[in-house]
PDB file of C-alpha atoms and ligand atoms in Angstrom:
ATOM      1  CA  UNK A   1      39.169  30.318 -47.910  1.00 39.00           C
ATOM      2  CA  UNK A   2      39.469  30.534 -44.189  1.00 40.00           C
ATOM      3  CA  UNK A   3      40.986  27.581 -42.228  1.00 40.00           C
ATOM      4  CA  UNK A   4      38.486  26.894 -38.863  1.00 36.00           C
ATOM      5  CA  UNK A   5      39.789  27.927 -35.868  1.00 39.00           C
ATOM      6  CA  UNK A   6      42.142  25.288 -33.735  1.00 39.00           C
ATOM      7  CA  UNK A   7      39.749  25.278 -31.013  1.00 42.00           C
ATOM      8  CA  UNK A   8      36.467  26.875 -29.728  1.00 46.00           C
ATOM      9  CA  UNK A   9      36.465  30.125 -28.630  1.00 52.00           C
ATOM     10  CA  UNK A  10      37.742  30.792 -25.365  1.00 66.00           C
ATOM     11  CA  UNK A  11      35.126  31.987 -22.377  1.00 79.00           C
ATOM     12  CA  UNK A  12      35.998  34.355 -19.450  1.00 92.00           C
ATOM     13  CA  UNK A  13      37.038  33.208 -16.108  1.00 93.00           C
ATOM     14  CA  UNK A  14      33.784  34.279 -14.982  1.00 94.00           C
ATOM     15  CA  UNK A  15      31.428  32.609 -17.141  1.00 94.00           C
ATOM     16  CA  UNK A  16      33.254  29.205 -16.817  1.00 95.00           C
ATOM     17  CA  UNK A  17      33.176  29.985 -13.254  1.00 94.00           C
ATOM     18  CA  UNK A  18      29.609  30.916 -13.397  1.00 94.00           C
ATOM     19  CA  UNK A  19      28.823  27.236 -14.993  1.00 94.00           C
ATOM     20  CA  UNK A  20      30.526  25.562 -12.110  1.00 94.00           C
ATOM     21  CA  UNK A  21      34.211  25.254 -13.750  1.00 95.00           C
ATOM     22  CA  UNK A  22      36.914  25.015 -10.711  1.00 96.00           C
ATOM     23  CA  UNK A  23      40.635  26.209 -11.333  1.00 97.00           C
ATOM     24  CA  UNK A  24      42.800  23.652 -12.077  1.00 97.00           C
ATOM     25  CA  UNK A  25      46.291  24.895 -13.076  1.00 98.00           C
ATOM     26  CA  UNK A  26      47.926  27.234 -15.251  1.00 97.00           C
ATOM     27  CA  UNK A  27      48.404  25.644 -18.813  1.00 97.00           C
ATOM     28  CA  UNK A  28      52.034  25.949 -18.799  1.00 97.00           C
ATOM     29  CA  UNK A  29      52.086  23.994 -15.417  1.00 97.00           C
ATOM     30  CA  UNK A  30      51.397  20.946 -17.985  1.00 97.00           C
ATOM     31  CA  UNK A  31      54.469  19.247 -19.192  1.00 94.00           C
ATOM     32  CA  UNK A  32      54.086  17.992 -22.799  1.00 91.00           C
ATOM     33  CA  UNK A  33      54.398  14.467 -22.119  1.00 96.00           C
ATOM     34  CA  UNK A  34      53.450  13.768 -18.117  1.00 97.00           C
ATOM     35  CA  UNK A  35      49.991  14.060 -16.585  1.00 98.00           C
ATOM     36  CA  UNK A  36      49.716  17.188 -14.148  1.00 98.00           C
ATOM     37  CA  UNK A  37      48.720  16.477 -10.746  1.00 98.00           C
ATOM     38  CA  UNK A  38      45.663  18.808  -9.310  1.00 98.00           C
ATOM     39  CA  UNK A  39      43.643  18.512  -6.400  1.00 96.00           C
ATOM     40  CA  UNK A  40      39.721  19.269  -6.880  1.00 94.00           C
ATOM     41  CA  UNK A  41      37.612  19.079  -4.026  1.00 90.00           C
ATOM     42  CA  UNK A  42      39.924  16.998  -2.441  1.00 92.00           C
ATOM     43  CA  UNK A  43      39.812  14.530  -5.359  1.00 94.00           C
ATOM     44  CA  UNK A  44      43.402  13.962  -7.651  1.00 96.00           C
ATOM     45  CA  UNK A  45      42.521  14.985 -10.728  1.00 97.00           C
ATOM     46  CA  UNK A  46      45.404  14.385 -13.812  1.00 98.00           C
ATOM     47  CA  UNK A  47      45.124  17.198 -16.483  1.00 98.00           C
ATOM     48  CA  UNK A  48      47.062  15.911 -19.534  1.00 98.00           C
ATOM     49  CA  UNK A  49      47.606  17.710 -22.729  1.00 96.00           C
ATOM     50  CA  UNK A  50      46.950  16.505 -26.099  1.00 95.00           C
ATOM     51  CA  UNK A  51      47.208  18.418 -29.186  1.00 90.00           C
ATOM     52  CA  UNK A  52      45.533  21.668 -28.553  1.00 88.00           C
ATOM     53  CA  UNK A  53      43.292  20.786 -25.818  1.00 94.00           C
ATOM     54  CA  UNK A  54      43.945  19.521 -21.855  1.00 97.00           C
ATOM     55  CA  UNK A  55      41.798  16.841 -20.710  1.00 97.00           C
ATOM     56  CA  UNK A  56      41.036  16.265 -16.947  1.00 97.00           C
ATOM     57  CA  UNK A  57      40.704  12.404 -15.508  1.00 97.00           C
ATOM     58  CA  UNK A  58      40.772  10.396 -12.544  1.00 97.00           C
ATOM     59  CA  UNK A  59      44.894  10.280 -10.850  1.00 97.00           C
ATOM     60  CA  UNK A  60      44.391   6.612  -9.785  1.00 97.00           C
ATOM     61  CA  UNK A  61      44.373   3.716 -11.760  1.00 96.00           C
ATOM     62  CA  UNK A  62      41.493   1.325 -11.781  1.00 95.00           C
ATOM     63  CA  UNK A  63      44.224  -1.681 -11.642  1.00 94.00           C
ATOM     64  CA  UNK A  64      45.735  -1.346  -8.480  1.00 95.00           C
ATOM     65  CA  UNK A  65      44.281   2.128  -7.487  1.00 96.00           C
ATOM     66  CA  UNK A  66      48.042   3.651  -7.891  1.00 97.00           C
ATOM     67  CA  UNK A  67      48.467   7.495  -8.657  1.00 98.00           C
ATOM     68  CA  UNK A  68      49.356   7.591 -12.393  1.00 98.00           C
ATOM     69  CA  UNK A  69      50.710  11.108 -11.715  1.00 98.00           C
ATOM     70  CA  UNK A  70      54.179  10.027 -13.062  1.00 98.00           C
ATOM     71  CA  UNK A  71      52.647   8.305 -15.781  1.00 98.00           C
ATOM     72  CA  UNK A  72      53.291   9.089 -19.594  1.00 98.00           C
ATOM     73  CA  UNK A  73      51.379  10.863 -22.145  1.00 98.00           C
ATOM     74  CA  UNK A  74      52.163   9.500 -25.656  1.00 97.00           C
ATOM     75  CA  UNK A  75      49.922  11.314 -27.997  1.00 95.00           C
ATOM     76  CA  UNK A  76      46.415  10.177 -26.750  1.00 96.00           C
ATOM     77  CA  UNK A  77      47.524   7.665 -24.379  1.00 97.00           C
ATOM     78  CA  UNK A  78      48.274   7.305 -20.729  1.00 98.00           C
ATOM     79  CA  UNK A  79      50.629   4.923 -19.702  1.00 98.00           C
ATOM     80  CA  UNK A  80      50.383   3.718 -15.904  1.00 97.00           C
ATOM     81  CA  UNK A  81      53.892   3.536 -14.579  1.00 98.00           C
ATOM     82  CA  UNK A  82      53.512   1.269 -11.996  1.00 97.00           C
ATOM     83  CA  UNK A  83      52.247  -1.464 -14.589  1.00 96.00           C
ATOM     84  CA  UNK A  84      52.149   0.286 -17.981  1.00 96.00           C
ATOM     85  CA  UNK A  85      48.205  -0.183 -19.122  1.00 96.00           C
ATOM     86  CA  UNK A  86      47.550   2.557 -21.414  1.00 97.00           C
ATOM     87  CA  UNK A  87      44.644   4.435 -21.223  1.00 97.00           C
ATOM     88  CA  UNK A  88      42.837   6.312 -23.796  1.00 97.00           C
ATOM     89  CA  UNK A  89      43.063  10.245 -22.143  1.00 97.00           C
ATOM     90  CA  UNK A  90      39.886  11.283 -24.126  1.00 96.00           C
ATOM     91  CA  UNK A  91      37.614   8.346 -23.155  1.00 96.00           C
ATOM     92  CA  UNK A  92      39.208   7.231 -19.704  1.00 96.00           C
ATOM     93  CA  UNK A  93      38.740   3.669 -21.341  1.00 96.00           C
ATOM     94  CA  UNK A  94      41.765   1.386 -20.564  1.00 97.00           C
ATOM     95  CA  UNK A  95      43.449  -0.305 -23.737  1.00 96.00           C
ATOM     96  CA  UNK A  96      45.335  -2.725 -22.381  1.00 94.00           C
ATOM     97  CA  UNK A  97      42.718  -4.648 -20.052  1.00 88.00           C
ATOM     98  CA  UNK A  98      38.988  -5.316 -19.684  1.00 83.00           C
ATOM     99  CA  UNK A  99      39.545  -3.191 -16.168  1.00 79.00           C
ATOM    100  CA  UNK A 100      37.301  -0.031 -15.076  1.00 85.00           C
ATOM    101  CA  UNK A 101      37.927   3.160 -17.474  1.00 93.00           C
ATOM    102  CA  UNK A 102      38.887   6.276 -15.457  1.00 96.00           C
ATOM    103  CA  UNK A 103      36.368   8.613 -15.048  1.00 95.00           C
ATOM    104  CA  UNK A 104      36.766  12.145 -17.349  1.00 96.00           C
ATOM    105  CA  UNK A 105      35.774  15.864 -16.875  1.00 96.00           C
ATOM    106  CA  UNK A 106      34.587  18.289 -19.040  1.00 96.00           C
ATOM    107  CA  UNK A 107      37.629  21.105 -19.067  1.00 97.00           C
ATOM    108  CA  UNK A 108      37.873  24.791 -20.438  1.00 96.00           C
ATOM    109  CA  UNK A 109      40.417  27.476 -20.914  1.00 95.00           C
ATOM    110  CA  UNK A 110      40.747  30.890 -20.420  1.00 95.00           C
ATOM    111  CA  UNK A 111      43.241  33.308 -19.841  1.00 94.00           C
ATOM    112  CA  UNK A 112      45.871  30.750 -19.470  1.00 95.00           C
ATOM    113  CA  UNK A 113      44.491  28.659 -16.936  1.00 96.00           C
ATOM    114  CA  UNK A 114      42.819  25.030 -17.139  1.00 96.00           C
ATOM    115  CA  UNK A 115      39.340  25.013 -15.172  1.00 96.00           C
ATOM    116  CA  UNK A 116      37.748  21.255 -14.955  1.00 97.00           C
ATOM    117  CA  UNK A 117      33.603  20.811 -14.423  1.00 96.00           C
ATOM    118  CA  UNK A 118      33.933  18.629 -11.720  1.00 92.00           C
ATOM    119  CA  UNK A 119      30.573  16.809 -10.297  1.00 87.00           C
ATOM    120  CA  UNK A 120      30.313  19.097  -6.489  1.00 72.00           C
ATOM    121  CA  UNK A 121      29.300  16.477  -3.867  1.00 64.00           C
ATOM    122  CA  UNK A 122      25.280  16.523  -3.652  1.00 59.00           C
ATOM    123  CA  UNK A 123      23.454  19.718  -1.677  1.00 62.00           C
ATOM    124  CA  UNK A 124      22.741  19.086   1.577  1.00 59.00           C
ATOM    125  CA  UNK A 125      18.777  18.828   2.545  1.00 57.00           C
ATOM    126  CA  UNK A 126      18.139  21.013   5.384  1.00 58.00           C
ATOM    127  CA  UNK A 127      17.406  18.329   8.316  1.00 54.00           C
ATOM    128  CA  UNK A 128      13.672  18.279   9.138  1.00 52.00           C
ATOM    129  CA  UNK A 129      13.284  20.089  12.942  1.00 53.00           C
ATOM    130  CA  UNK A 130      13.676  17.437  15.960  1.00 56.00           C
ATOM    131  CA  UNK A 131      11.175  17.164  18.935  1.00 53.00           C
ATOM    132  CA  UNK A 132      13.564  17.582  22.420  1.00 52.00           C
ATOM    133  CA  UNK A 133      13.414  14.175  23.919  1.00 51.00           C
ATOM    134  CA  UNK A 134      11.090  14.076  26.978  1.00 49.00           C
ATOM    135  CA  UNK A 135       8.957  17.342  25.654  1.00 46.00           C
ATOM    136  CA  UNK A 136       5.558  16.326  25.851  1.00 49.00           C
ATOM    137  CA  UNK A 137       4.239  19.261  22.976  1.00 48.00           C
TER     138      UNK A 137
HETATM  139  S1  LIG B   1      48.569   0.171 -11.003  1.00 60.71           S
HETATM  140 FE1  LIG B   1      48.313   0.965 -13.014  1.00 60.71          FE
HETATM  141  S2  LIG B   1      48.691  -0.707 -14.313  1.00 60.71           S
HETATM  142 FE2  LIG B   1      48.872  -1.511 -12.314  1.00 60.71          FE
END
């Protein structure tokens, strides 16, 4: 009997790219136990690792919108350290208060980089064609 594999198979830089996925950081830029800081868009991003898999979330905390970027992974928790709520790194939801979870994004791996689907800011609508002011057409 075969034992299943430890996590899906990984895709090419190009296809993730291809489906929107952004670079993030190199997997061994993640320490074991403290979130990695990453900016996306101009939005902090925290990749964390647990187990086999990194897991991309929102850098501030809903409580006092801190950075958690020198927070604390325990297993699948997120501790804030400017208050210590724990969050719950594959949800977002907090654990320690009824306060906002932090948002999550779906991430991927390949060739030893972290890339993070994160939402891109709405297309712009081309602007509809303005009359000159005083033209009489
Ligand atoms: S700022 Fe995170 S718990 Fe207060």
């Amino acid at each position: 009997m075969t034992s299943p594999p430890l996590s899906a198979p990984l895709e090419s830089v190009q296809a993730l790219l291809d489906k929107g996925f952004t670079l993030a950081c190199r997997t061994s830029d993640v320490p074991a136990m403290m979130p990695r800081r990453v900016l996306i868009q101009g939005y902090g991003l925290l990749i964390c690792r647990h187990r086999m898999r990194f897991l991309a979330l929102d850098e501030l905390c809903p409580h006092r919108q801190k950075s958690m970027m020198n927070g604390l992974v325990m297993g699948s928790e997120l501790i804030c350290p400017h208050h210590q709520y724990h969050f719950d790194i594959t949800t977002g939801r907090c654990l320690s208060h009824p306060c906002a979870a932090l948002s999550t994004y779906e991430t991927a791996v390949a060739e030893g980089a972290v890339f993070v689907l994160f939402p891109r800011p709405p297309a712009q609508t081309e602007a509809p064609p303005q009359t000159p002011l005083g033209s009489d057409d």
